[in-house]
Coordinates of C-alpha atoms (C1' of nucleotides) in Angstrom, one line a residue:
Chain H
M1147 CA 97.8 58.8 94.8
C1148 CA 97.0 62.2 95.9
P1149 CA 99.5 64.1 98.1
P1150 CA 98.4 64.9 101.6
E1151 CA 97.0 68.3 100.9
T1152 CA 96.3 70.6 103.8
P1153 CA 93.0 72.2 103.1
T1154 CA 92.7 75.9 103.0
D1155 CA 89.5 77.9 103.6
F1156 CA 88.3 81.1 105.1
I1157 CA 88.3 79.6 108.6
R1158 CA 91.8 78.2 108.4
T1159 CA 92.9 81.5 107.0
I1160 CA 91.5 83.4 110.0
I1161 CA 93.1 80.9 112.4
Q1162 CA 96.5 81.4 110.7
E1163 CA 96.2 85.1 111.0
D1164 CA 95.2 84.9 114.6
L1165 CA 98.2 82.7 115.3
A1166 CA 100.5 84.9 113.3
S1167 CA 99.4 88.1 114.9
G1168 CA 99.7 86.6 118.4
K1169 CA 96.1 87.1 119.1
H1170 CA 96.1 83.4 120.2
Q1171 CA 99.1 81.3 121.2
S1172 CA 97.2 78.1 120.3
I1173 CA 93.6 77.4 119.3
V1174 CA 90.8 75.6 121.0
T1175 CA 87.6 74.5 119.2
R1176 CA 84.7 72.4 120.2
F1177 CA 82.1 70.1 118.8
P1178 CA 78.8 70.8 120.6
P1179 CA 76.1 68.2 119.8
E1180 CA 72.8 68.1 121.6
P1181 CA 72.3 64.5 122.9
N1182 CA 68.9 64.2 121.5
G1183 CA 69.5 62.1 118.4
F1184 CA 72.1 60.3 116.3
L1185 CA 74.9 61.9 114.4
H1186 CA 74.6 62.0 110.6
V1187 CA 76.8 62.9 107.6
G1188 CA 76.0 66.6 108.1
H1189 CA 77.6 66.4 111.6
A1190 CA 80.6 64.7 110.1
K1191 CA 81.5 67.9 108.3
A1192 CA 81.4 69.9 111.5
I1193 CA 83.4 67.2 113.3
C1194 CA 86.0 67.1 110.6
L1195 CA 86.3 70.8 110.7
D1196 CA 86.3 71.2 114.5
F1197 CA 88.7 68.4 115.2
G1198 CA 90.6 68.8 112.0
V1199 CA 91.7 72.4 112.4
A1200 CA 92.6 71.7 116.1
E1201 CA 94.8 68.9 114.9
E1202 CA 96.4 70.8 112.0
F1203 CA 97.3 73.8 114.1
G1204 CA 98.4 71.9 117.2
G1205 CA 95.5 73.0 119.3
R1206 CA 92.7 71.0 120.9
C1207 CA 89.1 70.3 120.3
H1208 CA 86.6 69.7 123.1
L1209 CA 83.6 67.5 122.9
R1210 CA 80.8 69.4 124.7
F1211 CA 77.3 68.2 125.0
D1212 CA 74.8 71.0 124.7
D1213 CA 72.5 69.5 127.3
T1214 CA 70.3 72.4 128.2
N1215 CA 66.9 70.8 127.4
P1216 CA 66.3 67.7 129.5
S1217 CA 62.9 67.0 128.1
K1218 CA 64.5 66.0 124.8
E1219 CA 67.9 64.5 125.8
E1220 CA 69.0 61.1 126.8
Q1221 CA 72.3 59.4 127.9
L1222 CA 71.8 56.8 125.2
Y1223 CA 72.4 59.5 122.6
A1224 CA 75.4 60.9 124.3
D1225 CA 77.0 57.4 124.3
A1226 CA 76.2 56.8 120.6
I1227 CA 77.6 60.2 119.7
Q1228 CA 80.9 59.4 121.4
E1229 CA 81.1 56.1 119.6
D1230 CA 80.4 57.7 116.2
I1231 CA 83.1 60.5 116.7
R1232 CA 85.7 57.9 117.7
W1233 CA 84.7 55.8 114.7
L1234 CA 85.4 58.8 112.5
G1235 CA 88.9 58.8 114.0
F1236 CA 88.8 61.8 116.3
D1237 CA 89.7 62.0 120.0
W1238 CA 88.9 64.7 122.5
G1239 CA 91.2 63.2 125.1
E1240 CA 90.4 64.5 128.6
H1241 CA 88.2 67.3 127.2
L1242 CA 84.7 66.0 127.5
Y1243 CA 82.4 68.6 128.9
H1244 CA 78.7 69.4 129.3
A1245 CA 76.9 72.7 129.3
S1246 CA 75.2 71.2 132.4
D1247 CA 78.6 71.4 134.2
Y1248 CA 78.2 75.1 134.1
F1249 CA 74.6 75.5 135.3
E1250 CA 75.6 77.1 138.6
Q1251 CA 77.9 79.6 136.9
L1252 CA 75.3 80.3 134.3
F1253 CA 72.7 80.9 137.0
E1254 CA 75.1 83.4 138.7
W1255 CA 75.6 85.2 135.4
A1256 CA 71.8 85.4 135.0
C1257 CA 71.7 87.0 138.4
H1258 CA 74.4 89.4 137.3
L1259 CA 72.4 90.5 134.4
I1260 CA 69.4 91.1 136.6
R1261 CA 71.4 93.1 139.0
E1262 CA 72.8 95.2 136.1
G1263 CA 69.3 95.8 134.8
H1264 CA 70.0 93.6 131.7
A1265 CA 67.4 90.9 132.5
Y1266 CA 64.0 90.7 133.9
V1267 CA 61.4 88.1 134.8
D1268 CA 58.5 88.1 132.4
E1269 CA 55.1 86.8 133.3
Q1270 CA 53.5 86.9 129.9
T1271 CA 52.3 83.7 128.4
A1272 CA 54.2 82.2 125.5
E1273 CA 51.4 83.4 123.3
E1274 CA 51.6 86.9 124.6
M1275 CA 55.3 86.9 124.1
R1276 CA 54.9 85.8 120.6
A1277 CA 52.3 88.4 119.8
N1278 CA 54.3 91.2 121.4
R1279 CA 57.5 90.2 119.6
G1280 CA 56.3 91.9 116.5
D1281 CA 57.4 90.5 113.1
L1282 CA 59.7 91.1 110.2
N1283 CA 58.1 94.4 109.4
H1284 CA 57.0 95.6 112.8
P1285 CA 58.9 96.3 116.0
G1286 CA 57.9 94.4 119.1
V1287 CA 56.0 95.8 122.1
D1288 CA 57.6 96.0 125.5
S1289 CA 56.4 93.5 128.0
P1290 CA 54.5 95.1 130.9
Y1291 CA 57.1 93.5 133.2
R1292 CA 60.1 94.9 131.3
N1293 CA 60.7 97.8 133.7
R1294 CA 59.8 96.1 137.0
P1295 CA 62.4 96.7 139.8
R1296 CA 65.5 94.6 139.6
E1297 CA 64.9 93.4 143.1
E1298 CA 61.5 92.1 142.1
S1299 CA 63.0 90.2 139.2
M1300 CA 65.7 88.8 141.4
D1301 CA 63.2 87.6 143.9
L1302 CA 61.1 86.0 141.3
F1303 CA 64.1 84.4 139.6
L1304 CA 65.3 82.9 142.9
R1305 CA 61.8 81.5 143.5
M1306 CA 61.8 80.1 139.9
R1307 CA 64.8 78.2 140.9
A1308 CA 63.2 77.2 144.2
G1309 CA 60.4 75.5 142.2
E1310 CA 57.6 77.8 143.3
F1311 CA 56.2 78.1 139.8
E1312 CA 54.9 75.8 137.2
D1313 CA 56.4 75.1 133.8
G1314 CA 55.9 78.2 131.6
A1315 CA 54.6 80.4 134.3
K1316 CA 57.5 82.7 134.2
V1317 CA 60.6 83.2 132.1
L1318 CA 63.8 85.2 132.5
R1319 CA 64.5 87.5 129.5
A1320 CA 67.5 89.5 128.5
R1321 CA 66.6 93.2 128.3
I1322 CA 67.9 94.3 125.0
D1323 CA 65.8 95.9 122.3
M1324 CA 62.2 95.0 121.4
A1325 CA 62.6 97.1 118.2
S1326 CA 65.8 95.4 116.9
P1327 CA 65.6 94.4 113.3
N1328 CA 67.2 91.2 114.4
L1329 CA 64.4 89.2 116.0
T1330 CA 66.8 87.2 118.2
M1331 CA 67.7 90.5 120.0
R1332 CA 64.1 91.3 120.9
D1333 CA 64.5 90.4 124.6
P1334 CA 65.3 86.7 124.1
A1335 CA 64.3 84.2 126.8
I1336 CA 67.3 83.0 128.6
Y1337 CA 65.9 80.8 131.4
R1338 CA 62.7 78.8 131.4
I1339 CA 61.0 76.6 134.0
Q1340 CA 61.0 72.9 133.2
H1341 CA 60.3 70.4 135.9
S1342 CA 62.0 67.5 134.3
P1343 CA 64.9 65.5 135.6
H1344 CA 68.2 66.0 133.8
P1345 CA 70.3 63.0 132.7
R1346 CA 73.3 64.5 134.6
T1347 CA 72.0 66.9 137.2
G1348 CA 69.0 64.9 138.2
D1349 CA 66.4 66.9 140.0
Q1350 CA 68.8 69.6 141.1
W1351 CA 67.3 72.1 138.7
C1352 CA 63.9 73.0 137.5
I1353 CA 65.0 76.0 135.5
Y1354 CA 67.3 75.6 132.5
P1355 CA 69.2 78.0 130.4
M1356 CA 68.4 78.5 126.7
Y1357 CA 70.9 77.6 124.1
D1358 CA 71.8 81.3 123.5
F1359 CA 72.5 81.8 127.2
A1360 CA 74.6 78.7 127.5
H1361 CA 76.6 78.3 124.4
G1362 CA 78.8 81.4 124.2
Q1363 CA 79.4 81.4 127.9
S1364 CA 80.4 77.7 127.8
D1365 CA 82.8 78.6 125.0
A1366 CA 84.2 81.4 127.2
I1367 CA 84.6 79.1 130.2
E1368 CA 86.5 76.6 128.2
K1369 CA 88.5 79.3 126.5
I1370 CA 87.4 78.3 123.1
T1371 CA 89.1 80.5 120.6
H1372 CA 87.1 79.7 117.5
S1373 CA 83.5 78.7 117.8
L1374 CA 82.5 77.2 114.5
C1375 CA 78.9 76.6 113.6
T1376 CA 76.5 76.4 110.7
L1377 CA 74.9 79.4 108.9
E1378 CA 71.6 79.2 110.7
F1379 CA 73.3 80.6 113.8
E1380 CA 74.4 83.7 112.0
N1381 CA 71.5 85.7 113.3
H1382 CA 72.5 84.6 116.8
R1383 CA 76.0 86.0 116.7
P1384 CA 75.1 89.5 117.9
L1385 CA 73.4 87.9 120.9
Y1386 CA 76.4 85.6 121.4
D1387 CA 78.6 88.7 121.5
W1388 CA 76.1 90.7 123.6
F1389 CA 76.3 88.2 126.5
L1390 CA 80.1 88.1 126.3
E1391 CA 80.2 91.8 126.5
H1392 CA 77.7 92.2 129.4
L1393 CA 79.1 89.4 131.6
P1394 CA 82.4 89.0 133.5
V1395 CA 83.5 86.1 131.3
P1396 CA 87.1 84.9 131.4
A1397 CA 87.5 85.0 127.6
K1398 CA 86.0 86.4 124.4
P1399 CA 85.6 83.6 121.9
R1400 CA 84.5 84.4 118.4
Q1401 CA 81.8 82.6 116.4
Y1402 CA 82.3 81.8 112.7
E1403 CA 79.6 80.3 110.5
F1404 CA 80.0 78.0 107.6
S1405 CA 77.4 76.3 105.3
R1406 CA 76.1 72.9 106.2
L1407 CA 76.6 69.8 104.1
N1408 CA 73.7 68.9 101.8
L1409 CA 73.9 65.6 99.8
S1410 CA 71.7 64.7 96.9
Y1411 CA 69.2 61.9 97.5
T1412 CA 69.7 62.5 101.3
I1413 CA 68.0 64.3 104.1
T1414 CA 69.8 65.4 107.2
S1415 CA 67.1 66.8 109.4
K1416 CA 66.9 65.0 112.7
R1417 CA 63.2 65.5 112.8
K1418 CA 62.6 64.0 109.3
L1419 CA 65.1 61.2 110.0
K1420 CA 63.0 60.4 113.1
M1421 CA 59.9 60.3 110.9
L1422 CA 61.5 57.7 108.7
V1423 CA 62.3 55.5 111.8
D1424 CA 59.0 56.1 113.6
G1425 CA 57.0 55.6 110.4
G1426 CA 58.7 52.3 109.8
H1427 CA 60.1 53.4 106.4
V1428 CA 63.5 52.1 107.5
N1429 CA 64.5 49.5 110.0
G1430 CA 65.9 51.8 112.7
W1431 CA 68.5 54.5 113.1
D1432 CA 71.2 52.2 111.9
D1433 CA 69.4 51.0 108.8
P1434 CA 72.1 50.9 106.1
R1435 CA 70.1 53.3 104.0
M1436 CA 70.2 56.0 106.7
P1437 CA 72.6 58.9 106.5
T1438 CA 73.3 58.4 110.2
L1439 CA 76.9 57.6 110.9
C1440 CA 75.8 54.3 112.5
G1441 CA 73.7 53.5 109.4
M1442 CA 76.6 54.3 107.1
R1443 CA 79.0 52.3 109.3
R1444 CA 76.7 49.3 109.0
R1445 CA 76.4 49.8 105.3
G1446 CA 80.1 49.6 105.0
F1447 CA 81.1 53.2 104.4
T1448 CA 84.5 53.8 105.8
P1449 CA 85.5 56.7 108.1
Q1450 CA 88.2 57.6 105.6
S1451 CA 85.7 58.0 102.8
I1452 CA 83.5 60.3 104.9
R1453 CA 86.5 62.3 105.9
A1454 CA 87.6 62.5 102.3
L1455 CA 84.2 63.8 101.4
C1456 CA 84.5 66.5 104.0
R1457 CA 87.9 67.4 102.6
E1458 CA 86.7 67.5 99.1
V1459 CA 83.6 69.7 99.7
G1460 CA 85.6 72.3 101.6
V1461 CA 84.4 74.9 104.0
T1462 CA 82.6 78.0 102.6
R1463 CA 79.6 80.1 103.3
T1464 CA 77.8 79.3 100.0
E1465 CA 75.0 76.8 100.3
G1466 CA 74.7 74.0 97.8
T1467 CA 74.2 70.3 97.4
V1468 CA 77.0 67.9 96.9
D1469 CA 76.4 65.0 94.4
F1470 CA 76.1 61.7 96.3
A1471 CA 78.2 60.2 93.6
L1472 CA 81.2 62.0 94.9
L1473 CA 81.0 60.0 98.2
Q1474 CA 80.5 56.8 96.2
S1475 CA 83.5 57.7 94.1
L1476 CA 85.7 58.3 97.1
L1477 CA 84.5 55.1 98.7
R1478 CA 85.3 53.1 95.5
E1479 CA 88.7 54.7 95.2
E1480 CA 89.6 53.5 98.7
L1481 CA 87.9 50.1 98.6
N1482 CA 89.5 49.3 95.2
E1483 CA 92.8 49.4 96.9
T1484 CA 91.9 47.8 100.3
A1485 CA 89.2 45.2 99.5
E1486 CA 90.1 41.7 98.5
R1487 CA 88.2 40.0 95.7
R1488 CA 85.9 37.1 96.0
M1489 CA 83.2 35.6 93.8
A1490 CA 79.4 35.5 94.4
V1491 CA 76.4 35.1 92.2
L1492 CA 73.4 37.2 93.1
N1493 CA 70.9 36.0 90.6
P1494 CA 71.9 32.5 89.7
V1495 CA 71.2 30.3 86.8
K1496 CA 72.7 26.8 86.4
V1497 CA 75.5 26.0 83.9
I1498 CA 76.2 22.3 83.1
V1499 CA 79.6 21.6 81.5
E1500 CA 78.8 18.7 79.2
N1501 CA 82.4 17.5 78.7
W1502 CA 83.5 17.8 82.2
P1503 CA 84.5 14.5 83.8
Q1504 CA 81.6 13.2 86.0
G1505 CA 82.0 14.3 89.6
K1506 CA 85.4 15.9 89.2
V1507 CA 86.2 18.9 91.3
E1508 CA 89.3 20.9 90.4
M1509 CA 90.9 23.7 92.3
V1510 CA 91.8 26.9 90.4
T1511 CA 93.9 29.7 91.6
A1512 CA 92.3 33.1 92.0
K1513 CA 94.1 36.4 92.9
N1514 CA 92.9 38.2 96.0
H1515 CA 93.7 41.5 94.4
P1516 CA 94.2 42.2 90.7
S1517 CA 97.2 44.5 91.0
D1518 CA 98.7 43.7 94.4
P1519 CA 100.5 40.4 94.4
L1520 CA 101.2 40.8 98.1
R1521 CA 97.6 40.1 98.8
G1522 CA 98.2 36.5 97.6
S1523 CA 95.8 34.1 96.1
R1524 CA 93.4 31.3 97.0
E1525 CA 92.2 28.0 95.6
V1526 CA 88.6 28.0 94.4
P1527 CA 86.7 24.8 93.5
F1528 CA 85.5 24.5 89.9
G1529 CA 83.5 21.7 88.3
G1530 CA 80.8 20.6 85.9
E1531 CA 77.9 22.3 87.7
L1532 CA 78.2 26.0 88.2
W1533 CA 76.2 29.1 89.0
I1534 CA 76.5 32.2 86.9
E1535 CA 74.5 35.5 86.8
R1536 CA 71.3 35.2 84.9
D1537 CA 72.3 38.5 83.4
D1538 CA 75.5 37.1 81.9
F1539 CA 73.5 35.0 79.5
R1540 CA 71.2 36.0 76.7
I1541 CA 69.4 33.9 74.2
E1542 CA 69.3 36.8 71.8
A1543 CA 72.1 39.2 72.7
P1544 CA 72.3 42.8 71.6
R1545 CA 75.3 44.0 69.7
K1546 CA 78.4 44.4 71.7
F1547 CA 77.2 41.9 74.3
F1548 CA 80.4 40.0 75.2
R1549 CA 79.0 37.5 77.6
L1550 CA 77.5 34.1 77.2
K1551 CA 75.1 33.4 74.4
P1552 CA 74.4 30.3 72.2
G1553 CA 77.6 29.5 70.3
A1554 CA 79.7 32.1 72.1
E1555 CA 82.9 31.4 74.0
V1556 CA 83.7 33.3 77.2
R1557 CA 86.2 33.1 79.9
F1558 CA 85.1 31.8 83.4
K1559 CA 87.5 33.9 85.4
Y1560 CA 90.6 32.1 86.7
A1561 CA 89.2 28.8 85.3
Y1562 CA 88.5 27.9 81.7
Y1563 CA 87.0 29.0 78.4
L1564 CA 83.5 27.8 78.0
T1565 CA 81.3 27.7 74.9
C1566 CA 77.6 27.7 75.1
T1567 CA 76.0 24.7 73.3
G1568 CA 72.4 25.1 74.4
Y1569 CA 69.9 25.9 77.1
E1570 CA 66.6 24.8 78.7
T1571 CA 63.6 27.0 79.4
D1572 CA 60.5 26.5 81.5
A1573 CA 56.9 27.0 80.4
D1574 CA 57.3 30.8 80.8
G1575 CA 60.4 30.9 78.6
E1576 CA 62.6 31.5 81.6
V1577 CA 66.1 29.9 81.2
T1578 CA 66.5 27.1 83.6
E1579 CA 69.8 25.7 82.6
I1580 CA 72.6 26.5 80.2
R1581 CA 74.8 23.9 78.6
C1582 CA 78.4 24.5 77.7
T1583 CA 81.6 22.6 76.8
Y1584 CA 85.0 23.7 78.2
D1585 CA 88.3 23.8 76.5
P1586 CA 90.8 21.7 78.6
E1587 CA 93.7 23.7 77.0
S1588 CA 92.4 26.9 78.6
K1589 CA 93.1 26.2 82.2
G1590 CA 93.6 29.4 84.2
G1591 CA 91.8 31.4 81.6
N1592 CA 94.1 31.6 78.6
T1593 CA 95.3 29.4 75.8
E1594 CA 98.6 28.9 74.0
D1595 CA 97.1 29.9 70.7
G1596 CA 96.5 33.2 72.2
R1597 CA 93.0 33.5 70.8
K1598 CA 91.0 36.5 72.0
V1599 CA 88.1 35.9 74.3
K1600 CA 86.5 39.2 75.0
G1601 CA 84.1 38.3 77.7
T1602 CA 85.1 37.3 81.3
I1603 CA 82.4 36.3 83.8
H1604 CA 82.4 35.2 87.4
W1605 CA 80.9 32.0 88.7
V1606 CA 80.5 29.8 91.7
H1607 CA 80.9 26.0 91.8
A1608 CA 77.4 24.9 92.7
P1609 CA 78.1 21.8 94.9
S1610 CA 80.5 23.7 97.1
A1611 CA 78.8 27.1 97.2
A1612 CA 77.6 28.7 100.4
A1613 CA 74.2 30.3 100.6
A1614 CA 74.0 34.0 101.5
E1615 CA 71.5 36.7 101.9
M1616 CA 72.5 39.8 100.0
R1617 CA 71.0 43.2 100.8
L1618 CA 71.3 45.5 97.9
Y1619 CA 70.7 49.2 98.5
D1620 CA 69.7 52.1 96.4
H1621 CA 69.0 55.7 97.3
L1622 CA 66.3 56.1 99.9
F1623 CA 64.7 58.7 97.7
R1624 CA 64.1 58.7 94.0
E1625 CA 64.6 62.4 93.6
P1626 CA 68.0 64.1 93.9
N1627 CA 66.1 66.6 96.1
P1628 CA 64.0 64.5 98.5
E1629 CA 61.8 67.6 99.2
E1630 CA 60.8 67.8 95.5
G1631 CA 57.1 68.4 95.4
G1632 CA 56.9 69.3 99.0
D1633 CA 56.7 66.0 100.8
F1634 CA 59.8 63.9 101.2
L1635 CA 57.8 60.8 102.2
Q1636 CA 56.2 60.9 98.7
N1637 CA 59.6 60.6 97.2
L1638 CA 60.7 57.4 99.0
N1639 CA 62.2 54.9 96.7
P1640 CA 60.2 51.7 96.9
D1641 CA 63.3 49.8 95.6
S1642 CA 65.8 51.2 98.1
L1643 CA 66.3 47.7 99.5
K1644 CA 66.4 44.5 97.6
V1645 CA 67.1 41.2 99.3
V1646 CA 68.3 38.3 97.2
S1647 CA 69.4 34.8 97.9
A1648 CA 72.9 34.3 96.5
W1649 CA 75.6 31.7 96.2
V1650 CA 79.1 32.6 97.3
E1651 CA 82.4 30.9 97.0
P1652 CA 83.3 28.7 100.1
D1653 CA 85.8 31.2 101.5
L1654 CA 83.1 33.7 102.1
A1655 CA 81.4 31.4 104.7
Q1656 CA 84.0 32.5 107.3
W1657 CA 84.3 36.1 106.3
P1658 CA 85.4 38.5 109.1
A1659 CA 83.0 41.2 110.3
K1660 CA 84.0 44.7 109.3
K1661 CA 86.2 43.6 106.5
A1662 CA 85.3 44.9 103.1
V1663 CA 85.2 42.5 100.1
Q1664 CA 84.7 43.1 96.5
M1665 CA 82.5 40.6 94.9
E1666 CA 84.0 40.5 91.4
R1667 CA 82.0 42.6 88.9
L1668 CA 79.2 43.3 91.5
G1669 CA 80.5 45.7 94.1
Y1670 CA 81.8 46.1 97.5
F1671 CA 80.2 44.3 100.4
C1672 CA 80.5 43.7 104.1
L1673 CA 79.0 41.4 106.6
D1674 CA 75.8 42.6 108.3
P1675 CA 75.5 42.2 112.1
D1676 CA 72.4 40.1 111.4
S1677 CA 74.7 37.5 110.0
S1678 CA 75.3 34.3 112.0
G1679 CA 77.2 31.1 111.4
E1680 CA 74.0 29.6 110.2
H1681 CA 72.9 32.4 108.0
L1682 CA 75.2 34.7 106.0
V1683 CA 74.1 38.2 105.4
F1684 CA 76.0 40.7 103.3
N1685 CA 75.3 44.4 102.7
R1686 CA 76.3 45.8 99.4
T1687 CA 78.1 49.0 100.3
V1688 CA 78.3 50.3 96.8
A1689 CA 78.1 48.8 93.4
L1690 CA 81.0 48.9 90.9
R1691 CA 80.7 51.4 88.1
D1692 CA 78.7 49.8 85.4
S1693 CA 79.4 51.2 82.0
W1694 CA 77.8 48.2 80.3
A1695 CA 74.4 49.2 81.9
K1696 CA 74.8 52.6 80.3
L1697 CA 75.8 51.2 76.9
E1698 CA 72.9 48.7 76.9
K1699 CA 70.4 51.4 77.7
K1700 CA 71.8 53.4 74.8
I1701 CA 71.6 50.4 72.5
Q1702 CA 68.0 49.8 73.4
Q1703 CA 67.1 53.4 72.9
G1704 CA 68.8 53.3 69.5
S1705 CA 67.1 50.2 68.3
A1706 CA 63.7 51.4 69.6
G1707 CA 64.2 54.5 67.5
T1708 CA 64.8 52.5 64.2
Chain D
rA806 C1' 58.3 94.2 103.2
rA807 C1' 63.0 94.6 107.7
rC808 C1' 67.7 92.7 109.0
rC809 C1' 71.6 89.2 107.9
rU810 C1' 73.8 86.6 104.0
rG811 C1' 75.3 84.3 99.3
rG812 C1' 75.8 84.1 93.6
rU813 C1' 82.7 81.0 89.3
rG814 C1' 81.3 74.7 84.1
rG815 C1' 75.8 69.8 85.4
rU816 C1' 77.8 69.5 90.9
rG817 C1' 81.4 71.0 94.9
rU818 C1' 85.6 73.9 95.3
rA819 C1' 90.3 77.0 93.4
rA820 C1' 92.6 81.3 91.2
rU821 C1' 99.9 84.3 93.9
rU822 C1' 94.8 89.6 96.5
rG823 C1' 94.0 93.6 89.5
rG824 C1' 97.6 89.9 85.1
rU825 C1' 94.0 86.6 81.2
rA826 C1' 89.8 80.7 84.7
rA827 C1' 92.6 75.4 87.9
rC828 C1' 91.1 70.6 90.5
rA829 C1' 87.6 66.8 91.7
rC830 C1' 83.0 64.4 90.8
rA831 C1' 79.4 63.7 86.9
rU832 C1' 78.7 63.3 81.6
rC833 C1' 80.7 62.2 76.7
rU834 C1' 85.0 60.1 73.1
rG835 C1' 88.9 56.8 72.5
rG836 C1' 92.9 53.2 74.4
rU837 C1' 94.6 49.1 77.9
rU838 C1' 92.5 45.1 80.7
rU839 C1' 91.4 37.4 82.9
rU840 C1' 86.3 42.5 86.8
rG841 C1' 82.1 46.2 80.7
rG842 C1' 86.1 47.3 87.5
rU843 C1' 91.0 49.7 87.8
rC844 C1' 94.3 52.5 84.8
rC845 C1' 95.6 56.0 80.6
rA846 C1' 94.4 59.9 76.9
rG847 C1' 90.9 63.6 75.3
rA848 C1' 86.2 66.8 75.3
rC849 C1' 82.9 70.1 78.2
rA850 C1' 82.6 77.9 81.6
rU851 C1' 83.9 84.4 78.1
rU852 C1' 82.9 83.7 86.4
rU853 C1' 74.2 86.3 87.9
rC854 C1' 73.1 91.0 84.7
rA855 C1' 74.1 96.2 83.2
rG856 C1' 77.2 100.1 83.5
rG857 C1' 82.0 102.2 85.3
rU858 C1' 87.5 102.6 86.8
rU859 C1' 92.0 100.4 84.4
rC860 C1' 96.9 98.9 79.5
rA861 C1' 94.4 94.8 82.1
rA862 C1' 88.5 93.0 86.3
rG863 C1' 86.1 86.5 88.6
rU864 C1' 88.7 90.0 91.8
rC865 C1' 87.6 97.2 92.6
rC866 C1' 83.0 100.9 92.2
rU867 C1' 77.6 101.9 91.2
rG868 C1' 72.9 99.9 90.2
rG869 C1' 69.7 95.8 89.2
rC870 C1' 68.4 90.4 89.3
rC871 C1' 68.1 85.7 91.7
rG872 C1' 68.8 82.4 96.1
rG873 C1' 69.1 81.2 101.5
rG874 C1' 68.4 82.4 106.8
rU875 C1' 65.5 84.9 110.8
rU876 C1' 59.0 86.2 113.9
rG877 C1' 60.5 78.5 119.8
rC878 C1' 59.9 79.2 126.8
rC879 C1' 64.4 74.0 120.4
rA880 C1' 69.5 73.6 119.4

RNA sequence: AACCUGGUGGUGUAAUUGGUAACACAUCUGGUUUUGGUCCAGACAUUUCAGGUUCAAGUCCUGGCCGGGUUGCCA
């Protein structure tokens, strides 16, 4: 067990110093999603940081929706976002806010800028603005409207609000420096005309503030002390500070940037995720293969494992890609402790026990957890007709294959030792039935003579088994970097979802939703919402480590070479 | 090419602020095991390069090299 380590990183160091120096009595952070899509693992890192530091330092964290672009935002997303944050285990208490709560104040501040000569209404088209902005190597050119009288800008801005102009006809710009080497400082647009109803303010407004004009001021209004965001906003920090300096704001929050989370085999671009959904490459935003929090939840990932991932990767300014295997490892670490064991056969082949008394069914005792006796045990039916994994039997087995093969004796876990006496095949050579004899002296899975039986396999009693659909997942992309080659859609893994018909032990027929289970030797599973009393559906959250698969591959390569 | 920014094992982080590279994942070796799981033991880097300061440099200085971001009326 790992001790409860308190993470330390450059942001926490800054906060500690600010607290120690008395710059702040307590800290306030915020998580500011735009309600235009679903949250994904990348957001989880920001959420863990924003809410995490607030918790650690006894401050608070606000949930604030950055709802400044009504043409893209919907209440549906805002609701889903709240559900996802709560699921991760964080709580904003009373502190739910919206940038739209501040529209009136923001508007006043825009007027203030105009009055001070720090903003003007531009009438250039978007194309003209772009052309006159210059580029990386050339300074921009002043707009012909840049030096118009303040009164004129004020009049126009008021009329913009009054709805006199069409979308895009005019725009309010901050008057900063068209020659700034930082492109975001070249007279950025701060208000645009958009005649679309807002989910919260309805048709009250037809002009909306841009992100840059809303974010820092919202932070100031809420007295945010540390405004944490990802690296792509670094270039915006001078503008963030510029507004705070030129406006009569009640506080001077500071922005700090950290690098976003990248996971191998995963994309976390809202736009591209949407392409996967719209293109039918996945079955919706909560498809268990999606890196969305709702998808991961459905797949069976736990909030703890995602939080553990965020703790492990830390907070820095260096950009990199975290191995997806780390998340899986953390998940297994947790589930190994918490999940009870059950048995299921995914790719069944029949076993007939020749010397088993006709029609007899015997209950054997199986532990619910291998190392935790407190989890108890259950009685599982065993008999003369069983299902085992096709893969646990070989007619001709490679060296070191410890499972069933002609003449070999293996342990049927918790039941008996069985020895393979023969098998049947169909016209294609496919094994249709395996015949065995059992040793009556081996009940429970051991004998008094103490003889060694290396192989142990799982099984399900055929007559009492329940049918279940098992959905087995693999990476959505076959390349660690989905962008490899330039087009992520070309790298989709055609085998990312495999659906199989399985047999499961009777107990699984009433398995509770949301409860993780380890199917012995196969992996961790959970019930899918598609499941019904009639039709069981399980998702494999993550497979167990499989060192045999590696060994076998090596054996094959070795024999191929000789 | 301008501005901003980053560079420590395969990957992600750490290193008492100048004192001789630590942790996790991954990989590989062994051992235990009624899950080829778990668990246990071990292996794997001269810190982007070149100089310099110093008794001592991943940490400081100088100069290269390489990577990322920025030219929305998106956030």
